[in-house]
């Protein structure tokens, strides 16, 4: 099985990230910068590509990586990861032992209190427990991508209209299309969760964007899940419960109009004048 790492990154000028991240397979870097450029090099007998575009948004750039991918097994990556020695064989062995698996979510270490789920054993991922995982832990067969026409949302995630949620939407779509998805305790990398490019705290924009995400991810259960998020973050925000309730419903309604948080705020101000 041929394995390939697909890394979304920004403002790179060369392929030094390949060694910094301890990548030991073929790799594709989808680089968001202020130019258009294609680089390809052979590093340690592996094929390494970097596709640089002016396109912004993590989902769009992950999709660019998918378009250029050619391996049997694709590993989604962020550029703040450092891969473990021998990860290629560990990943390939996991797929050999789980021949029906279309996708496997692997364990990652982190030095941050934001954390990553601690995976202790092999389990099936279901629609009722899928929201725990980040894209950097996703590993999927290229054939599943092609067969089920999977891709990442360009509306959610860093650099997009709404701040996060593209990972959950991708995994939800995979499960709804009946892909066999497992979580696996093999550790593939460590992740340095430093300052986020999108997370500014549990503020107005966070809850508004969360409402937009609920509208597309859970159109039936959204009314129940609104309260789940109100109660979950009650002690982590300065906003009151009624305010976070209203913001999430505002996000749901404005999502149908295609309005970002800032456009919605502007519209609300204009209506008051």
XYZ file of C-alpha atoms in Angstrom:
273
model
C 0.000 0.000 0.000
C 1.348 3.410 -0.994
C 0.830 6.141 1.615
C 0.741 9.893 0.985
C 0.503 12.851 3.381
C -1.726 15.762 2.289
C -0.785 18.874 4.252
C -2.630 22.212 4.233
C -0.212 25.042 4.978
C 0.387 28.764 4.411
C 3.106 31.109 3.137
C 5.741 28.469 2.457
C 8.644 29.341 0.158
C 10.257 25.901 -0.066
C 9.761 22.266 0.950
C 11.544 22.509 4.317
C 8.303 21.531 6.088
C 8.784 17.999 4.780
C 11.796 17.397 7.033
C 10.520 19.588 9.867
C 7.434 17.386 10.102
C 9.479 14.171 9.870
C 7.402 12.981 6.907
C 8.643 9.625 5.595
C 6.328 9.053 2.644
C 5.185 10.860 -0.485
C 3.604 14.212 0.380
C 1.573 17.049 -1.111
C 1.580 20.548 0.384
C -1.382 22.760 -0.489
C 0.175 26.150 0.151
C -1.904 29.297 0.607
C 0.212 32.290 -0.433
C 0.152 35.313 -2.729
C 1.332 33.586 -5.903
C 0.658 30.597 -8.130
C 3.438 28.028 -8.308
C 4.099 24.298 -8.608
C 7.163 22.635 -7.068
C 8.097 18.964 -7.152
C 11.195 17.313 -5.703
C 12.511 13.865 -4.844
C 13.419 13.795 -1.138
C 14.849 10.560 0.290
C 13.344 8.736 -2.707
C 9.870 10.106 -1.977
C 7.876 12.331 -4.310
C 7.085 15.677 -2.682
C 4.861 18.300 -4.318
C 3.811 21.793 -3.328
C 0.861 23.457 -5.037
C 0.852 27.164 -4.196
C -2.241 29.242 -4.939
C -3.926 32.425 -3.762
C -6.943 30.347 -2.712
C -7.919 30.829 0.917
C -9.720 28.388 3.185
C -8.568 25.117 4.693
C -11.330 23.101 2.997
C -10.492 24.406 -0.460
C -6.807 23.646 0.064
C -7.449 20.143 1.358
C -9.492 19.578 -1.801
C -6.549 20.790 -3.895
C -4.396 18.167 -2.183
C -6.984 15.517 -3.011
C -6.938 16.498 -6.692
C -3.177 15.960 -6.884
C -3.097 12.781 -4.753
C -2.124 9.434 -6.257
C -1.505 6.998 -3.377
C -3.720 4.186 -2.083
C -3.860 5.636 1.439
C -4.193 9.373 2.105
C -3.278 11.006 5.428
C -4.709 14.484 6.059
C -2.295 16.743 7.872
C -1.767 20.172 9.414
C 1.642 21.815 9.301
C 2.038 21.833 13.108
C 2.453 18.042 13.220
C 5.571 15.931 13.683
C 5.183 12.363 12.464
C 6.444 9.346 14.372
C 9.174 7.188 12.886
C 7.637 4.177 11.167
C 4.153 5.650 10.814
C 3.859 4.395 7.227
C 4.139 0.738 8.168
C 1.883 1.190 11.195
C -0.845 2.735 9.043
C -0.512 0.106 6.314
C -0.632 -2.683 8.908
C -3.806 -1.233 10.448
C -5.545 -1.304 7.068
C -4.336 -4.869 6.460
C -5.809 -5.956 9.801
C -9.068 -4.091 9.086
C -9.675 -5.053 5.448
C -13.216 -3.629 5.433
C -12.057 -0.201 6.677
C -12.531 2.713 4.291
C -11.162 5.188 6.799
C -9.240 4.984 10.067
C -8.854 7.711 12.684
C -5.495 7.328 14.433
C -4.281 8.520 17.802
C -2.211 11.716 17.992
C -0.305 13.216 20.916
C -0.568 16.884 21.845
C 1.158 19.327 24.166
C -1.979 21.444 24.569
C -4.911 21.435 26.959
C -7.153 21.651 23.866
C -6.334 17.961 23.636
C -7.052 15.176 21.201
C -9.205 12.124 21.995
C -7.330 9.346 23.770
C -7.923 6.237 21.657
C -7.224 3.084 23.687
C -8.617 0.385 21.411
C -9.989 -0.254 17.947
C -13.632 0.785 17.757
C -16.136 1.646 15.059
C -16.977 5.316 14.641
C -20.706 5.997 14.429
C -22.954 8.971 13.740
C -23.585 9.364 17.477
C -19.905 9.653 18.503
C -18.064 11.165 15.533
C -17.613 14.797 16.676
C -14.506 14.147 18.775
C -11.912 13.961 16.044
C -9.810 16.421 14.042
C -8.869 16.155 10.378
C -5.182 15.681 11.213
C -6.023 12.188 12.508
C -8.010 11.125 9.406
C -6.529 8.480 7.099
C -8.644 7.281 4.182
C -8.441 5.076 1.120
C -8.246 7.025 -2.124
C -10.769 4.618 -3.627
C -13.354 5.692 -1.012
C -12.809 9.347 -1.927
C -13.436 8.565 -5.592
C -16.283 6.115 -5.134
C -18.316 8.292 -2.765
C -17.290 11.712 -4.131
C -16.065 12.997 -0.761
C -14.611 16.464 -0.315
C -14.271 19.215 2.255
C -16.703 22.066 2.768
C -15.478 25.449 1.571
C -17.820 27.287 3.946
C -16.480 25.966 7.262
C -12.972 25.962 8.724
C -10.013 28.310 9.016
C -10.083 31.048 6.390
C -13.732 30.315 5.496
C -17.038 32.119 6.080
C -17.667 30.133 9.268
C -14.793 29.471 11.625
C -14.761 25.682 12.064
C -16.484 22.364 11.473
C -15.166 21.144 8.122
C -13.664 18.076 9.811
C -16.984 17.063 11.394
C -18.858 17.617 8.121
C -16.381 15.467 6.184
C -16.655 12.640 8.696
C -20.444 12.947 8.894
C -20.685 12.706 5.097
C -18.452 9.617 5.132
C -20.638 7.911 7.730
C -23.895 8.893 6.017
C -22.555 7.293 2.831
C -21.970 4.104 4.864
C -18.184 4.118 4.800
C -16.643 1.781 7.353
C -14.776 4.066 9.779
C -12.666 2.918 12.749
C -10.651 4.636 15.455
C -7.260 3.045 16.157
C -4.779 3.440 19.071
C -1.641 3.489 16.868
C 0.027 6.895 17.329
C 0.922 8.549 14.027
C 2.117 11.999 15.138
C 2.337 14.688 17.775
C 0.395 17.905 17.235
C 1.510 21.302 18.487
C -1.759 23.084 19.244
C -0.405 26.599 19.568
C -2.294 29.793 18.887
C -5.288 29.107 16.677
C -5.719 30.965 13.396
C -9.504 31.017 13.884
C -10.452 30.491 17.534
C -10.833 33.763 19.463
C -12.742 32.373 22.396
C -16.385 31.491 22.994
C -17.584 34.864 21.773
C -20.517 36.044 19.656
C -18.956 34.888 16.406
C -18.270 31.419 17.797
C -21.918 30.811 18.713
C -23.232 32.421 15.526
C -20.942 30.222 13.412
C -21.938 27.216 15.488
C -25.570 27.887 14.619
C -24.672 27.943 10.921
C -22.843 24.645 11.387
C -25.823 23.081 13.174
C -28.084 24.157 10.317
C -26.095 22.163 7.776
C -24.838 19.315 9.968
C -27.991 18.524 11.975
C -31.047 20.088 10.292
C -33.376 17.825 12.310
C -31.610 17.688 15.689
C -30.418 21.307 15.680
C -33.056 22.501 18.164
C -31.899 19.961 20.734
C -28.185 20.491 20.088
C -28.497 24.246 20.565
C -29.111 23.540 24.243
C -26.265 21.047 24.389
C -23.821 23.786 23.344
C -25.434 26.372 25.625
C -24.938 24.124 28.651
C -21.537 22.779 27.579
C -19.966 26.229 27.323
C -21.978 28.079 29.981
C -18.944 28.374 32.273
C -16.493 29.162 29.454
C -18.123 32.272 28.007
C -19.040 35.729 29.287
C -22.259 35.560 27.293
C -25.530 34.626 28.950
C -27.539 31.529 28.058
C -30.272 33.522 26.331
C -27.675 35.404 24.294
C -25.907 32.227 23.130
C -29.330 30.766 22.298
C -30.223 33.776 20.135
C -26.819 33.851 18.431
C -27.055 30.207 17.386
C -30.529 30.701 15.929
C -29.332 33.843 14.171
C -26.566 31.759 12.618
C -29.066 29.153 11.449
C -31.308 31.745 9.791
C -28.471 33.758 8.267
C -26.809 30.602 6.913
C -29.785 30.187 4.586
C -29.034 33.684 3.229
C -25.305 32.998 2.982
C -24.413 35.700 5.512
C -21.207 35.665 7.528
C -21.192 36.916 11.114
C -19.874 40.323 10.050
C -22.432 40.669 7.245
C -25.198 39.707 9.668
C -23.992 42.300 12.201
C -23.926 44.980 9.507
C -27.416 44.037 8.380
C -28.687 44.145 11.956
C -27.184 47.616 12.512
C -28.682 48.937 9.282
C -32.107 47.613 10.252
C -31.975 49.571 13.519
C -31.141 52.856 11.792
